Tab-separated table of C-alpha atoms and ligand atoms in Angstrom:
chain	number	residue	atom	x	y	z
I	1	MET	CA	-21.591	-35.082	184.666
I	2	PRO	CA	-21.541	-38.716	185.815
I	3	GLN	CA	-18.590	-40.780	184.571
I	4	LEU	CA	-20.900	-43.604	183.598
I	5	GLU	CA	-24.611	-43.533	182.953
I	6	LEU	CA	-26.831	-46.528	182.185
I	7	VAL	CA	-30.299	-45.827	180.871
I	8	ASP	CA	-32.915	-48.576	180.450
I	9	LEU	CA	-30.231	-51.088	179.611
I	10	ARG	CA	-31.428	-54.505	178.488
I	11	ALA	CA	-29.475	-57.607	177.558
I	12	ASN	CA	-30.426	-61.062	176.379
I	13	TYR	CA	-28.784	-64.428	176.004
I	14	GLY	CA	-30.409	-65.665	172.806
I	15	ASP	CA	-34.073	-64.861	173.291
I	16	VAL	CA	-33.928	-65.013	177.076
I	17	ALA	CA	-33.992	-61.587	178.715
I	18	VAL	CA	-31.301	-61.411	181.382
I	19	LEU	CA	-31.138	-57.690	182.138
I	20	GLU	CA	-34.316	-55.650	182.092
I	21	ARG	CA	-34.223	-51.875	182.077
I	22	ILE	CA	-31.200	-51.211	184.254
I	23	SER	CA	-30.646	-47.522	184.967
I	24	PHE	CA	-28.163	-45.871	187.299
I	25	SER	CA	-25.221	-43.531	187.169
I	26	VAL	CA	-21.761	-43.562	188.648
I	27	GLU	CA	-19.471	-40.690	189.582
I	28	LYS	CA	-15.718	-40.928	189.152
I	29	GLY	CA	-14.056	-42.619	192.122
I	30	GLU	CA	-17.187	-44.402	193.299
I	31	ILE	CA	-17.098	-47.977	194.475
I	32	ILE	CA	-20.248	-49.648	193.290
I	33	SER	CA	-20.999	-53.060	194.723
I	34	LEU	CA	-23.476	-55.301	192.956
I	35	ILE	CA	-25.113	-57.812	195.252
I	36	GLY	CA	-27.975	-60.213	194.744
I	37	PRO	CA	-28.875	-63.876	194.424
I	38	SER	CA	-27.107	-66.209	192.028
I	39	GLY	CA	-28.411	-65.692	188.501
I	40	SER	CA	-29.639	-62.148	189.166
I	41	GLY	CA	-27.477	-60.726	186.369
I	42	LYS	CA	-24.464	-59.233	188.173
I	43	SER	CA	-21.825	-60.831	185.934
I	44	THR	CA	-23.936	-60.171	182.870
I	45	LEU	CA	-24.069	-56.471	183.698
I	46	LEU	CA	-20.264	-56.327	183.939
I	47	ARG	CA	-19.937	-58.275	180.679
I	48	VAL	CA	-22.206	-55.784	178.908
I	49	LEU	CA	-20.269	-52.819	180.283
I	50	VAL	CA	-16.950	-54.041	178.861
I	51	GLY	CA	-18.462	-55.066	175.550
I	52	LEU	CA	-18.400	-58.862	175.902
I	53	LEU	CA	-22.172	-59.000	175.393
I	54	PRO	CA	-23.873	-56.355	173.262
I	55	PRO	CA	-26.774	-54.515	174.878
I	56	ALA	CA	-30.179	-55.371	173.397
I	57	ALA	CA	-31.616	-51.932	174.153
I	58	GLY	CA	-30.927	-48.826	176.173
I	59	SER	CA	-27.716	-46.892	176.391
I	60	ILE	CA	-24.466	-46.570	178.296
I	61	ARG	CA	-22.648	-43.248	178.366
I	62	ILE	CA	-19.074	-42.732	179.457
I	63	ASP	CA	-18.122	-39.113	180.198
I	64	GLY	CA	-21.371	-38.090	178.545
I	65	GLN	CA	-20.730	-39.916	175.308
I	66	GLU	CA	-22.839	-42.903	174.294
I	67	ILE	CA	-20.812	-46.070	173.683
I	68	ASP	CA	-21.515	-47.667	170.318
I	69	TYR	CA	-20.990	-51.328	171.189
I	70	ARG	CA	-21.304	-52.395	167.538
I	71	ASN	CA	-18.284	-50.371	166.495
I	72	LYS	CA	-15.085	-52.441	166.701
I	73	LEU	CA	-12.809	-49.431	166.989
I	74	VAL	CA	-14.909	-48.030	169.839
I	75	LEU	CA	-14.763	-51.423	171.553
I	76	ARG	CA	-11.010	-51.555	171.270
I	77	GLN	CA	-10.682	-48.092	172.832
I	78	LEU	CA	-13.160	-49.081	175.526
I	79	ARG	CA	-10.993	-52.057	176.501
I	80	SER	CA	-8.277	-49.723	177.707
I	81	ARG	CA	-10.717	-47.504	179.594
I	82	MET	CA	-12.530	-50.327	181.407
I	83	ALA	CA	-10.819	-53.485	182.601
I	84	ILE	CA	-12.441	-56.597	184.004
I	85	VAL	CA	-10.972	-59.211	186.348
I	86	PHE	CA	-12.701	-62.550	186.842
I	87	GLN	CA	-12.766	-65.186	189.551
I	88	GLN	CA	-10.607	-67.409	187.322
I	89	PHE	CA	-7.586	-65.219	186.745
I	90	ASN	CA	-6.701	-66.647	183.296
I	91	LEU	CA	-3.036	-65.721	183.414
I	92	PHE	CA	-0.821	-66.872	180.561
I	93	GLN	CA	0.799	-69.935	182.106
I	94	ASN	CA	3.789	-69.938	179.757
I	95	MET	CA	4.755	-66.338	180.569
I	96	THR	CA	6.432	-64.811	183.585
I	97	VAL	CA	4.555	-62.482	185.910
I	98	LEU	CA	6.238	-59.482	184.279
I	99	ALA	CA	5.362	-60.661	180.765
I	100	ASN	CA	1.732	-61.239	181.786
I	101	VAL	CA	1.477	-57.611	182.871
I	102	THR	CA	3.354	-56.047	179.922
I	103	ILE	CA	1.853	-57.995	177.026
I	104	ALA	CA	-1.300	-55.914	176.531
I	105	PRO	CA	0.397	-52.503	176.727
I	106	ILE	CA	3.001	-53.688	174.208
I	107	LYS	CA	0.685	-55.559	171.816
I	108	VAL	CA	-2.517	-53.563	172.168
I	109	LYS	CA	-1.201	-50.081	172.821
I	110	GLY	CA	2.119	-50.386	171.035
I	111	GLN	CA	4.045	-49.168	174.073
I	112	ALA	CA	7.819	-49.533	174.040
I	113	PRO	CA	8.805	-52.648	176.031
I	114	ALA	CA	11.021	-50.659	178.412
I	115	GLU	CA	8.208	-48.258	179.229
I	116	ALA	CA	5.649	-51.054	179.681
I	117	GLU	CA	8.093	-52.895	181.909
I	118	ALA	CA	8.828	-49.900	184.108
I	119	TYR	CA	5.125	-49.380	184.748
I	120	ALA	CA	4.516	-53.107	185.285
I	121	ARG	CA	7.262	-53.152	187.920
I	122	GLN	CA	5.560	-50.262	189.731
I	123	LEU	CA	2.192	-52.020	189.615
I	124	LEU	CA	3.619	-55.325	190.790
I	125	ASP	CA	5.405	-53.543	193.624
I	126	ARG	CA	2.109	-52.007	194.670
I	127	VAL	CA	0.348	-55.366	194.797
I	128	GLY	CA	3.253	-56.753	196.830
I	129	LEU	CA	4.797	-58.901	194.109
I	130	GLY	CA	7.919	-56.918	193.281
I	131	ASN	CA	9.957	-60.010	194.153
I	132	LYS	CA	8.050	-62.353	191.807
I	133	LEU	CA	8.628	-60.659	188.459
I	134	ASN	CA	10.243	-63.685	186.881
I	135	ALA	CA	8.069	-66.365	188.450
I	136	TYR	CA	5.567	-68.329	186.377
I	137	PRO	CA	1.917	-68.438	187.452
I	138	ASP	CA	2.082	-72.071	188.593
I	139	GLN	CA	4.800	-71.075	191.047
I	140	LEU	CA	2.440	-68.642	192.794
I	141	SER	CA	-0.375	-69.045	195.299
I	142	GLY	CA	-3.939	-68.309	194.222
I	143	GLY	CA	-3.892	-64.953	196.020
I	144	GLN	CA	-0.636	-64.000	194.333
I	145	GLN	CA	-1.992	-65.019	190.920
I	146	GLN	CA	-5.114	-62.950	191.482
I	147	ARG	CA	-2.945	-59.949	192.403
I	148	VAL	CA	-1.020	-60.424	189.143
I	149	ALA	CA	-4.368	-60.490	187.313
I	150	ILE	CA	-5.321	-57.192	188.952
I	151	ALA	CA	-1.938	-55.648	188.054
I	152	ARG	CA	-2.448	-56.875	184.485
I	153	ALA	CA	-5.868	-55.209	184.346
I	154	LEU	CA	-4.342	-51.952	185.600
I	155	ALA	CA	-1.499	-52.006	183.069
I	156	LEU	CA	-3.616	-50.281	180.420
I	157	LYS	CA	-4.396	-47.487	182.905
I	158	PRO	CA	-8.157	-48.033	182.886
I	159	GLU	CA	-10.492	-45.416	184.327
I	160	ILE	CA	-12.874	-48.075	185.620
I	161	VAL	CA	-12.145	-51.589	186.899
I	162	LEU	CA	-14.752	-54.303	187.163
I	163	LEU	CA	-14.003	-57.025	189.700
I	164	ASP	CA	-16.210	-60.113	189.446
I	165	GLU	CA	-15.870	-62.372	192.494
I	166	VAL	CA	-12.116	-61.931	192.494
I	167	THR	CA	-11.781	-63.573	195.898
I	168	SER	CA	-14.238	-66.447	195.452
I	169	ALA	CA	-11.727	-69.026	194.270
I	170	LEU	CA	-9.259	-68.221	197.054
I	171	ASP	CA	-8.609	-69.968	200.329
I	172	PRO	CA	-9.891	-67.812	203.190
I	173	GLU	CA	-6.422	-66.853	204.382
I	174	LEU	CA	-5.586	-65.438	200.931
I	175	VAL	CA	-8.720	-63.319	200.595
I	176	ASN	CA	-7.404	-60.435	202.663
I	177	GLU	CA	-4.283	-59.876	200.612
I	178	VAL	CA	-6.482	-59.335	197.539
I	179	LEU	CA	-8.922	-57.127	199.455
I	180	ASP	CA	-5.941	-55.033	200.596
I	181	VAL	CA	-5.037	-54.413	196.958
I	182	ILE	CA	-8.602	-53.297	196.273
I	183	ARG	CA	-8.418	-50.912	199.249
I	184	LEU	CA	-5.320	-49.384	197.644
I	185	LEU	CA	-7.149	-48.855	194.344
I	186	ALA	CA	-10.072	-47.313	196.179
I	187	ALA	CA	-7.758	-44.938	198.052
I	188	ASP	CA	-6.324	-43.924	194.672
I	189	GLY	CA	-9.729	-42.768	193.476
I	190	MET	CA	-10.205	-45.503	190.867
I	191	THR	CA	-13.826	-46.165	189.909
I	192	ILE	CA	-14.568	-49.758	190.842
I	193	PHE	CA	-17.441	-52.148	190.214
I	194	PHE	CA	-17.304	-54.904	192.758
I	195	VAL	CA	-19.227	-58.171	192.791
I	196	SER	CA	-18.475	-60.221	195.870
I	197	HIS	CA	-19.806	-62.342	198.678
I	198	GLU	CA	-17.489	-60.568	201.111
I	199	MET	CA	-20.296	-58.539	202.649
I	200	ALA	CA	-18.230	-57.033	205.454
I	201	PHE	CA	-15.846	-55.668	202.836
I	202	VAL	CA	-18.703	-54.501	200.579
I	203	ARG	CA	-20.075	-52.600	203.521
I	204	GLU	CA	-16.719	-51.079	204.380
I	205	VAL	CA	-15.632	-49.817	200.963
I	206	SER	CA	-18.726	-49.186	198.843
I	207	SER	CA	-20.035	-45.730	198.092
I	208	LYS	CA	-23.150	-47.355	196.649
I	209	VAL	CA	-24.632	-50.827	196.914
I	210	ILE	CA	-26.954	-52.041	194.170
I	211	PHE	CA	-29.189	-54.976	194.984
I	212	MET	CA	-30.228	-56.932	191.905
I	213	ALA	CA	-32.772	-59.694	191.442
I	214	ASP	CA	-34.086	-61.310	188.255
I	215	GLY	CA	-32.211	-58.937	185.978
I	216	ASN	CA	-33.468	-55.798	187.664
I	217	VAL	CA	-32.152	-53.276	190.124
I	218	VAL	CA	-34.462	-53.746	193.091
I	219	GLU	CA	-32.905	-51.140	195.329
I	220	SER	CA	-29.736	-49.115	195.637
I	221	GLY	CA	-28.250	-46.898	198.297
I	222	THR	CA	-25.429	-46.437	200.732
I	223	PRO	CA	-24.229	-49.556	202.561
I	224	ALA	CA	-26.098	-48.387	205.668
I	225	GLN	CA	-29.329	-47.942	203.701
I	226	ILE	CA	-29.132	-51.353	202.056
I	227	PHE	CA	-27.827	-53.397	204.987
I	228	ASP	CA	-29.486	-51.648	207.946
I	229	ALA	CA	-32.704	-50.250	206.504
I	230	PRO	CA	-33.648	-51.972	203.241
I	231	GLN	CA	-36.982	-50.754	201.894
I	232	GLN	CA	-37.991	-53.502	199.469
I	233	PRO	CA	-39.165	-56.946	200.663
I	234	ARG	CA	-36.737	-58.719	198.249
I	235	THR	CA	-33.824	-56.764	199.675
I	236	GLN	CA	-34.965	-57.346	203.256
I	237	GLU	CA	-35.146	-61.076	202.627
I	238	PHE	CA	-31.700	-61.191	201.002
I	239	VAL	CA	-30.061	-59.061	203.672
I	240	SER	CA	-31.599	-61.028	206.543
I	241	LYS	CA	-30.256	-64.241	204.982
I	242	ILE	CA	-26.705	-62.997	204.537
I	243	LEU	CA	-26.578	-61.416	207.980
I	244	ARG	CA	-27.533	-64.721	209.569
I	245	HIS	CA	-24.346	-66.317	208.223
S	301	ATP	N1	-23.519	-67.618	178.478
S	301	ATP	C1	-24.802	-67.696	178.884
S	301	ATP	N2	-25.763	-68.193	178.071
S	301	ATP	C2	-27.051	-68.245	178.467
S	301	ATP	N3	-27.500	-67.825	179.670
S	301	ATP	C3	-26.587	-67.328	180.516
S	301	ATP	C4	-25.196	-67.250	180.183
S	301	ATP	N4	-24.537	-66.705	181.236
S	301	ATP	C5	-25.480	-66.475	182.195
S	301	ATP	N5	-26.711	-66.841	181.768
S	301	ATP	C6	-27.967	-66.690	182.515
S	301	ATP	O1	-28.172	-65.316	182.772
S	301	ATP	C7	-28.694	-65.112	184.083
S	301	ATP	C8	-27.786	-64.152	184.835
S	301	ATP	O2	-26.527	-64.761	185.022
S	301	ATP	P1	-25.292	-64.038	185.692
S	301	ATP	O3	-24.116	-64.897	185.465
S	301	ATP	O4	-25.243	-62.637	185.212
S	301	ATP	O5	-25.739	-64.053	187.225
S	301	ATP	P2	-24.923	-63.606	188.518
S	301	ATP	O6	-25.776	-62.622	189.244
S	301	ATP	O7	-23.558	-63.193	188.150
S	301	ATP	O8	-24.902	-64.968	189.367
S	301	ATP	P3	-23.748	-65.587	190.322
S	301	ATP	O9	-23.895	-64.884	191.649
S	301	ATP	O10	-24.119	-67.025	190.421
S	301	ATP	O11	-22.430	-65.364	189.653
S	301	ATP	C9	-28.804	-66.491	184.713
S	301	ATP	O12	-30.145	-66.913	184.585
S	301	ATP	C10	-27.893	-67.341	183.875
S	301	ATP	O13	-28.351	-68.662	183.837
S	302	MG	MG1	-21.641	-63.963	188.509
């Protein structure tokens, strides 16, 4: 059984259709990269998955069970199964690194502070920030802040993480330290949705690449299929443009 299954998913902003009949499925541990031109609906798809925008039609199943996005309790449970990280890391500026990572487990899951802290220390060690536990976000570089944001997303032990352009706001020399963290997650068998302009990295880590345009999936396949032998004219055009850079 796939871990996640989207069937004819649609979403609108107001009366404008933004996603039209998206269908695909994801096995546990897959790394799914969403690529496509600006405005094609990549961020919107991630927002729908985590419940920030209700689907207009179609269904999403997790472990075979349809998610009822109108049910608040279901949404709350979903938040700890799927975590999203954005380009703008949105850390709490008035809290230390450690507090940023422990707040959700303590407040949302009611974990004991000592337990939340022990796990946060492990996570921060893994993202290379074990020595910054008591720093405040404005004392960190952009790459370090983004790694805290990833540790924070992992603190609720999600089954699936959604990463939306997590390296786009970073100076080029800081991009790799964040990509290294993502490699670690991938090696751990975490299911990851990845939206990024880092095409070399997309090619290296993805199990499946989904090319979107105008709110539709145009084509999907392995990195080699999409980058070396795209079948659809829209994909060919997009790929030839990015490879020229
Ligand atoms: N909050 C919103 N209200 C209305 N329309 C929106 C909103 N957010 C996005 N849109 C529209 O939905 C469409 C898809 O946007 P989305 O942000 O999903 O694209 P994207 O593929 O993530 O693009 P990018 O690569 O630029 O991030 C676009 O036409 C966009 O203008
Ligand atoms: Mg986007």
